[in-house]
Amino acid sequence: MDKLCLRDVRHLGYALKLPPEQLFALVSDLCADEPQFYREIEHPKPNGGSRKIVIPDWRLKQTQKRIDSWLARLDMPESIHGARKKRSASTNALPHRFAEALVQTDIKDFFPSIMSGAVYEMFRSLQGCSPDVARALTRLTTFKGSLPQGAPTSPRVATLVLLPVVHRIEHLVKSRGGVASIYIDDITVSGVKEPRVVLKKLCRIHETSGQRAHPNKSVVVGVREEKVVTGVADGHGTADATKSLVRDIRKAMRDLADGDNSVVDSLEGKIQHLKRLNPGSAKQWRRKLLRFQRNAESAAT
């Protein structure tokens, strides 16, 4: 599907398989009292600090899931791997598996930086919807004037808003003989001449588009450094787990052996992530974890 091109809010309800009256009522309630539909929590970051997660209530979340499923039918550029069916962090890393160097940028405060005006303009101008439909979709997918981190619609809506930026990035990279892959707000480029010049141009593209490249995550990764693309260690034709993931698993196992049972859930999640990248290694760690748990149960009895 090329564009949404919806001219009436009733047609939006039909497209979402929702009674139009129910959709009108939800939009009206959001206009009257938006905060009642969301719960804000602070979620700790792996490297310290926290980020605000905004969780929609069940009624709004179900509607957002319908919107997200419907938006998934829209065509996307090949370089996009986030918020897209049959794409993942692993497929995002594949184009760079033979790279000697990487250029990487990350948009700072990504979801909060996507303002409701940009969302409205995307639905109105880029997707060809009427003003009423664009306003309704904007109301259903934004909170306090921006995209909420925690809503099921935010990754795909953000990607659609940034399509003009994506086209600019693709043009820049192709003109320099390289390849780009984009996973939500992570941009990775390889195979280009003068990678540091390309990095500066990428940061400039973000700035002129109203975004800001994260200063600590906008880098050129050289030949001798470990190349990590969206959590996947990449290079020389292979994709594997990062050294930091394996270190974290090893440390969590030591903490568990020292009696810290609070790490079990985190450890199982890390092993599950490892399984997607290196099933053989994950199987060995899973066996160690199960063996430790069996021994602990035997000692308790």
mmCIF file of C-alpha atoms in Angstrom, residues 58-236:
data_model
loop_
_atom_site.group_PDB
_atom_site.id
_atom_site.type_symbol
_atom_site.label_atom_id
_atom_site.label_comp_id
_atom_site.label_asym_id
_atom_site.label_seq_id
_atom_site.Cartn_x
_atom_site.Cartn_y
_atom_site.Cartn_z
ATOM 1 C CA TRP A 58 -6.140 -1.268 27.739
ATOM 2 C CA ARG A 59 -8.848 0.473 25.675
ATOM 3 C CA LEU A 60 -6.466 2.870 23.945
ATOM 4 C CA LYS A 61 -3.764 0.202 23.609
ATOM 5 C CA GLN A 62 -6.106 -2.129 21.724
ATOM 6 C CA THR A 63 -6.980 0.664 19.295
ATOM 7 C CA GLN A 64 -3.296 1.540 18.880
ATOM 8 C CA LYS A 65 -2.538 -2.090 18.063
ATOM 9 C CA ARG A 66 -5.168 -1.970 15.330
ATOM 10 C CA ILE A 67 -3.645 1.244 13.964
ATOM 11 C CA ASP A 68 -0.148 -0.258 14.053
ATOM 12 C CA SER A 69 -1.273 -3.422 12.260
ATOM 13 C CA TRP A 70 -2.972 -1.295 9.614
ATOM 14 C CA LEU A 71 0.049 0.991 9.144
ATOM 15 C CA ALA A 72 2.234 -2.113 8.702
ATOM 16 C CA ARG A 73 0.681 -2.493 5.233
ATOM 17 C CA LEU A 74 2.399 0.678 4.006
ATOM 18 C CA ASP A 75 5.441 0.339 1.744
ATOM 19 C CA MET A 76 8.825 1.034 3.338
ATOM 20 C CA PRO A 77 12.305 1.683 1.857
ATOM 21 C CA GLU A 78 14.587 -1.350 1.833
ATOM 22 C CA SER A 79 16.989 0.261 4.284
ATOM 23 C CA ILE A 80 14.410 0.219 7.100
ATOM 24 C CA HIS A 81 14.552 -2.801 9.415
ATOM 25 C CA GLY A 82 12.756 -1.532 12.534
ATOM 26 C CA ALA A 83 8.954 -1.611 12.910
ATOM 27 C CA ARG A 84 8.714 -3.854 9.866
ATOM 28 C CA LYS A 85 7.514 -7.426 9.386
ATOM 29 C CA LYS A 86 10.171 -10.095 8.801
ATOM 30 C CA ARG A 87 12.902 -7.615 9.760
ATOM 31 C CA SER A 88 14.843 -7.471 13.023
ATOM 32 C CA ALA A 89 18.020 -6.282 14.701
ATOM 33 C CA SER A 90 19.779 -9.228 13.055
ATOM 34 C CA THR A 91 18.630 -8.371 9.515
ATOM 35 C CA ASN A 92 19.648 -4.777 10.224
ATOM 36 C CA ALA A 93 23.205 -5.974 10.845
ATOM 37 C CA LEU A 94 23.453 -8.230 7.763
ATOM 38 C CA PRO A 95 24.288 -5.525 5.162
ATOM 39 C CA HIS A 96 27.431 -4.681 7.148
ATOM 40 C CA ARG A 97 28.785 -8.190 7.762
ATOM 41 C CA PHE A 98 31.845 -7.633 5.544
ATOM 42 C CA ALA A 99 32.421 -4.027 6.586
ATOM 43 C CA GLU A 100 35.893 -2.789 7.412
ATOM 44 C CA ALA A 101 34.497 0.328 9.105
ATOM 45 C CA LEU A 102 31.100 1.534 10.270
ATOM 46 C CA VAL A 103 29.521 4.961 10.560
ATOM 47 C CA GLN A 104 26.840 5.018 13.252
ATOM 48 C CA THR A 105 24.445 7.670 14.530
ATOM 49 C CA ASP A 106 21.597 7.593 17.022
ATOM 50 C CA ILE A 107 18.889 10.226 17.509
ATOM 51 C CA LYS A 108 18.883 11.661 21.037
ATOM 52 C CA ASP A 109 15.594 11.438 22.992
ATOM 53 C CA PHE A 110 14.035 9.920 19.920
ATOM 54 C CA PHE A 111 10.330 9.444 20.676
ATOM 55 C CA PRO A 112 9.903 12.668 22.712
ATOM 56 C CA SER A 113 11.573 14.555 19.847
ATOM 57 C CA ILE A 114 8.817 13.509 17.400
ATOM 58 C CA MET A 115 6.248 16.247 18.019
ATOM 59 C CA SER A 116 2.516 15.962 17.373
ATOM 60 C CA GLY A 117 2.775 18.616 14.633
ATOM 61 C CA ALA A 118 5.170 16.386 12.687
ATOM 62 C CA VAL A 119 2.854 13.387 13.200
ATOM 63 C CA TYR A 120 -0.129 15.382 11.915
ATOM 64 C CA GLU A 121 1.856 16.604 8.908
ATOM 65 C CA MET A 122 2.908 13.022 8.104
ATOM 66 C CA PHE A 123 -0.691 11.766 8.094
ATOM 67 C CA ARG A 124 -1.950 14.876 6.274
ATOM 68 C CA SER A 125 0.683 15.493 3.599
ATOM 69 C CA LEU A 126 2.748 12.302 3.237
ATOM 70 C CA GLN A 127 -0.183 9.879 3.654
ATOM 71 C CA GLY A 128 -2.841 12.000 1.940
ATOM 72 C CA CYS A 129 -5.426 11.935 4.745
ATOM 73 C CA SER A 130 -8.019 14.647 5.295
ATOM 74 C CA PRO A 131 -7.416 17.129 8.146
ATOM 75 C CA ASP A 132 -10.064 15.394 10.305
ATOM 76 C CA VAL A 133 -8.494 11.950 9.831
ATOM 77 C CA ALA A 134 -4.973 13.312 10.416
ATOM 78 C CA ARG A 135 -6.127 15.023 13.630
ATOM 79 C CA ALA A 136 -7.839 11.844 14.874
ATOM 80 C CA LEU A 137 -4.801 9.658 14.173
ATOM 81 C CA THR A 138 -2.498 12.205 15.792
ATOM 82 C CA ARG A 139 -4.689 12.310 18.903
ATOM 83 C CA LEU A 140 -4.726 8.504 19.075
ATOM 84 C CA THR A 141 -0.940 8.125 18.786
ATOM 85 C CA THR A 142 0.562 11.082 20.717
ATOM 86 C CA PHE A 143 0.676 12.123 24.374
ATOM 87 C CA LYS A 144 1.482 15.565 25.756
ATOM 88 C CA GLY A 145 2.481 16.786 22.324
ATOM 89 C CA SER A 146 4.878 14.015 21.259
ATOM 90 C CA LEU A 147 5.153 10.276 20.642
ATOM 91 C CA PRO A 148 4.960 8.272 23.881
ATOM 92 C CA GLN A 149 7.717 5.727 24.445
ATOM 93 C CA GLY A 150 5.691 2.657 25.387
ATOM 94 C CA ALA A 151 2.777 2.922 22.947
ATOM 95 C CA PRO A 152 2.636 0.125 20.309
ATOM 96 C CA THR A 153 2.208 2.700 17.530
ATOM 97 C CA SER A 154 5.241 4.859 18.325
ATOM 98 C CA PRO A 155 8.015 2.934 16.485
ATOM 99 C CA ARG A 156 6.082 2.703 13.224
ATOM 100 C CA VAL A 157 4.670 6.232 13.381
ATOM 101 C CA ALA A 158 8.154 7.610 14.121
ATOM 102 C CA THR A 159 9.554 5.681 11.153
ATOM 103 C CA LEU A 160 6.857 7.108 8.872
ATOM 104 C CA VAL A 161 7.516 10.643 10.117
ATOM 105 C CA LEU A 162 11.210 10.220 9.336
ATOM 106 C CA LEU A 163 10.755 8.858 5.787
ATOM 107 C CA PRO A 164 11.989 12.138 4.205
ATOM 108 C CA VAL A 165 15.093 11.870 6.403
ATOM 109 C CA VAL A 166 15.539 8.245 5.355
ATOM 110 C CA HIS A 167 15.468 9.230 1.680
ATOM 111 C CA ARG A 168 18.116 11.907 2.312
ATOM 112 C CA ILE A 169 20.321 9.397 4.133
ATOM 113 C CA GLU A 170 19.956 6.822 1.354
ATOM 114 C CA HIS A 171 20.844 9.406 -1.290
ATOM 115 C CA LEU A 172 23.936 10.503 0.647
ATOM 116 C CA VAL A 173 25.170 6.955 1.243
ATOM 117 C CA LYS A 174 24.517 5.693 -2.285
ATOM 118 C CA SER A 175 26.315 8.703 -3.744
ATOM 119 C CA ARG A 176 29.388 7.572 -1.807
ATOM 120 C CA GLY A 177 29.172 3.916 -2.797
ATOM 121 C CA GLY A 178 27.948 2.612 0.565
ATOM 122 C CA VAL A 179 24.953 0.933 2.161
ATOM 123 C CA ALA A 180 22.730 2.112 5.013
ATOM 124 C CA SER A 181 20.424 0.277 7.400
ATOM 125 C CA ILE A 182 18.020 1.942 9.818
ATOM 126 C CA TYR A 183 16.512 0.397 12.930
ATOM 127 C CA ILE A 184 14.088 2.903 14.519
ATOM 128 C CA ASP A 185 16.571 5.647 15.522
ATOM 129 C CA ASP A 186 19.819 3.719 14.913
ATOM 130 C CA ILE A 187 21.483 4.511 11.579
ATOM 131 C CA THR A 188 24.386 2.361 10.401
ATOM 132 C CA VAL A 189 26.432 2.986 7.249
ATOM 133 C CA SER A 190 29.288 0.998 5.741
ATOM 134 C CA GLY A 191 31.324 0.880 2.552
ATOM 135 C CA VAL A 192 31.601 4.655 2.125
ATOM 136 C CA LYS A 193 34.630 6.728 1.263
ATOM 137 C CA GLU A 194 35.689 9.261 3.880
ATOM 138 C CA PRO A 195 33.511 7.881 6.707
ATOM 139 C CA ARG A 196 34.180 10.839 9.032
ATOM 140 C CA VAL A 197 32.891 13.247 6.384
ATOM 141 C CA VAL A 198 29.790 11.060 6.014
ATOM 142 C CA LEU A 199 29.276 11.098 9.799
ATOM 143 C CA LYS A 200 29.290 14.899 9.825
ATOM 144 C CA LYS A 201 26.804 14.986 6.958
ATOM 145 C CA LEU A 202 24.510 12.513 8.731
ATOM 146 C CA CYS A 203 24.536 14.644 11.882
ATOM 147 C CA ARG A 204 23.755 17.668 9.729
ATOM 148 C CA ILE A 205 20.776 15.876 8.181
ATOM 149 C CA HIS A 206 19.407 15.203 11.675
ATOM 150 C CA GLU A 207 19.872 18.832 12.704
ATOM 151 C CA THR A 208 18.139 20.272 9.638
ATOM 152 C CA SER A 209 15.262 17.834 10.219
ATOM 153 C CA GLY A 210 14.676 19.019 13.764
ATOM 154 C CA GLN A 211 16.434 16.062 15.420
ATOM 155 C CA ARG A 212 19.737 15.833 17.265
ATOM 156 C CA ALA A 213 22.335 13.110 16.844
ATOM 157 C CA HIS A 214 23.378 11.580 20.160
ATOM 158 C CA PRO A 215 26.938 12.863 20.725
ATOM 159 C CA ASN A 216 28.089 9.668 22.467
ATOM 160 C CA LYS A 217 26.591 7.339 19.875
ATOM 161 C CA SER A 218 27.617 9.099 16.677
ATOM 162 C CA VAL A 219 30.912 7.419 15.840
ATOM 163 C CA VAL A 220 33.152 5.859 13.229
ATOM 164 C CA VAL A 221 34.102 2.294 14.191
ATOM 165 C CA GLY A 222 37.504 1.406 12.756
ATOM 166 C CA VAL A 223 38.993 -1.759 11.328
ATOM 167 C CA ARG A 224 40.473 -3.010 14.600
ATOM 168 C CA GLU A 225 37.404 -2.378 16.778
ATOM 169 C CA GLU A 226 34.514 -4.730 17.526
ATOM 170 C CA LYS A 227 31.651 -3.810 15.214
ATOM 171 C CA VAL A 228 28.262 -3.909 16.926
ATOM 172 C CA VAL A 229 25.095 -3.142 14.970
ATOM 173 C CA THR A 230 21.868 -3.008 17.014
ATOM 174 C CA GLY A 231 23.260 -5.418 19.577
ATOM 175 C CA VAL A 232 24.764 -7.812 17.007
ATOM 176 C CA ALA A 233 28.513 -8.275 16.710
ATOM 177 C CA ASP A 234 29.153 -8.091 13.002
ATOM 178 C CA GLY A 235 32.077 -8.525 10.636
ATOM 179 C CA HIS A 236 33.983 -10.914 8.355
#
